[in-house]
């Protein structure tokens, strides 16, 4: 059984929320895109921006720890919480997750 990814409703990106089965070998960010949730990913999913920031409301403690690059970028994210992650760095998704999409994003991509 693959884990389930649940997305809480977000005004513009997912007005009804969403719930789908995780795919193997694909980052959380890509999986959101694959399910029509148009999350930003300005740096091309290499932990060099904060636009793919998500707040993990359930499952956070079962995820592998974030890396140094991810932590450095997260410090600059709008609306940082103790349960924040960069969705492009969660790969693969191996546990059930409930995530919230922040209201705003800031693009810190290095040019
Ligand atoms: Fe830039 Fe994830 S897409 S950090």
GROMACS .gro file of C-alpha atoms and ligand atoms in nm:
model
  115
    1UNK     CA    1   0.000   0.000   0.000
    2UNK     CA    2   0.141   0.336  -0.098
    3UNK     CA    3   0.109   0.620   0.151
    4UNK     CA    4  -0.164   0.880   0.114
    5UNK     CA    5  -0.091   1.248   0.061
    6UNK     CA    6  -0.362   1.480   0.184
    7UNK     CA    7  -0.355   1.848   0.092
    8UNK     CA    8  -0.558   2.088   0.302
    9UNK     CA    9  -0.767   2.341   0.108
   10UNK     CA   10  -0.577   2.646  -0.020
   11UNK     CA   11  -0.761   2.941  -0.177
   12UNK     CA   12  -0.588   2.945  -0.513
   13UNK     CA   13  -0.387   2.624  -0.542
   14UNK     CA   14  -0.634   2.367  -0.410
   15UNK     CA   15  -0.971   2.522  -0.321
   16UNK     CA   16  -1.123   2.183  -0.237
   17UNK     CA   17  -0.809   2.030  -0.094
   18UNK     CA   18  -0.688   1.701  -0.237
   19UNK     CA   19  -0.599   1.348  -0.142
   20UNK     CA   20  -0.407   1.098  -0.350
   21UNK     CA   21  -0.185   0.795  -0.331
   22UNK     CA   22   0.187   0.870  -0.328
   23UNK     CA   23   0.399   0.763  -0.626
   24UNK     CA   24   0.737   0.605  -0.570
   25UNK     CA   25   1.060   0.776  -0.668
   26UNK     CA   26   0.909   1.122  -0.709
   27UNK     CA   27   0.945   1.423  -0.481
   28UNK     CA   28   0.645   1.557  -0.295
   29UNK     CA   29   0.670   1.877  -0.501
   30UNK     CA   30   0.649   1.684  -0.828
   31UNK     CA   31   0.362   1.475  -0.699
   32UNK     CA   32   0.164   1.787  -0.614
   33UNK     CA   33   0.223   1.916  -0.967
   34UNK     CA   34   0.125   1.579  -1.111
   35UNK     CA   35  -0.208   1.610  -0.932
   36UNK     CA   36  -0.287   1.956  -1.062
   37UNK     CA   37  -0.165   2.151  -0.761
   38UNK     CA   38   0.041   2.423  -0.920
   39UNK     CA   39   0.293   2.478  -0.643
   40UNK     CA   40   0.583   2.703  -0.736
   41UNK     CA   41   0.925   2.545  -0.777
   42UNK     CA   42   1.136   2.835  -0.893
   43UNK     CA   43   1.480   2.677  -0.852
   44UNK     CA   44   1.396   2.358  -1.037
   45UNK     CA   45   1.368   2.154  -0.717
   46UNK     CA   46   1.726   2.181  -0.594
   47UNK     CA   47   1.671   2.338  -0.250
   48UNK     CA   48   1.781   2.682  -0.370
   49UNK     CA   49   1.455   2.876  -0.328
   50UNK     CA   50   1.165   2.861  -0.085
   51UNK     CA   51   0.873   2.858  -0.324
   52UNK     CA   52   0.795   2.489  -0.271
   53UNK     CA   53   0.759   2.536   0.106
   54UNK     CA   54   0.489   2.323   0.268
   55UNK     CA   55   0.380   2.281   0.628
   56UNK     CA   56   0.352   1.916   0.725
   57UNK     CA   57   0.055   1.895   0.961
   58UNK     CA   58   0.064   1.515   0.997
   59UNK     CA   59   0.357   1.284   0.938
   60UNK     CA   60   0.634   1.539   0.996
   61UNK     CA   61   0.810   1.332   1.261
   62UNK     CA   62   0.818   1.024   1.041
   63UNK     CA   63   0.998   1.199   0.755
   64UNK     CA   64   1.374   1.173   0.711
   65UNK     CA   65   1.543   1.482   0.858
   66UNK     CA   66   1.595   1.788   0.644
   67UNK     CA   67   1.947   1.854   0.517
   68UNK     CA   68   2.163   2.162   0.580
   69UNK     CA   69   2.083   2.322   0.244
   70UNK     CA   70   1.715   2.274   0.303
   71UNK     CA   71   1.736   2.419   0.653
   72UNK     CA   72   1.930   2.723   0.530
   73UNK     CA   73   1.666   2.799   0.269
   74UNK     CA   74   1.375   2.729   0.502
   75UNK     CA   75   1.503   2.998   0.737
   76UNK     CA   76   1.407   3.247   0.464
   77UNK     CA   77   1.065   3.103   0.390
   78UNK     CA   78   0.754   3.311   0.439
   79UNK     CA   79   0.552   3.175   0.732
   80UNK     CA   80   0.818   2.933   0.856
   81UNK     CA   81   0.686   2.688   1.115
   82UNK     CA   82   0.845   2.407   1.316
   83UNK     CA   83   0.679   2.168   1.070
   84UNK     CA   84   0.799   2.338   0.753
   85UNK     CA   85   0.977   2.153   0.474
   86UNK     CA   86   1.076   2.215   0.116
   87UNK     CA   87   0.852   1.977  -0.076
   88UNK     CA   88   1.115   1.916  -0.345
   89UNK     CA   89   1.342   1.766  -0.081
   90UNK     CA   90   1.092   1.508   0.038
   91UNK     CA   91   1.172   1.223  -0.194
   92UNK     CA   92   1.047   0.961  -0.187
   93UNK     CA   93   0.727   0.997   0.014
   94UNK     CA   94   0.709   0.685   0.229
   95UNK     CA   95   0.465   0.787   0.502
   96UNK     CA   96   0.115   0.929   0.507
   97UNK     CA   97   0.132   1.306   0.501
   98UNK     CA   98  -0.115   1.587   0.554
   99UNK     CA   99   0.021   1.912   0.423
  100UNK     CA  100  -0.079   2.275   0.420
  101UNK     CA  101   0.029   2.511   0.144
  102UNK     CA  102   0.142   2.846   0.286
  103UNK     CA  103  -0.059   3.150   0.186
  104UNK     CA  104   0.245   3.324   0.038
  105UNK     CA  105   0.581   3.231  -0.105
  106UNK     CA  106   0.899   3.432  -0.149
  107UNK     CA  107   1.132   3.349  -0.435
  108UNK     CA  108   1.487   3.339  -0.307
  109UNK     CA  109   1.622   3.149  -0.606
  110UNK     CA  110   1.983   3.230  -0.669
  111UNK     CA  111   2.024   3.366  -1.018
  112LIG    FE1  112   1.324   2.546  -0.498
  112LIG    FE2  113   1.216   2.333  -0.378
  112LIG     S1  114   1.175   2.412  -0.572
  112LIG     S2  115   1.360   2.470  -0.301
   0.00000   0.00000   0.00000
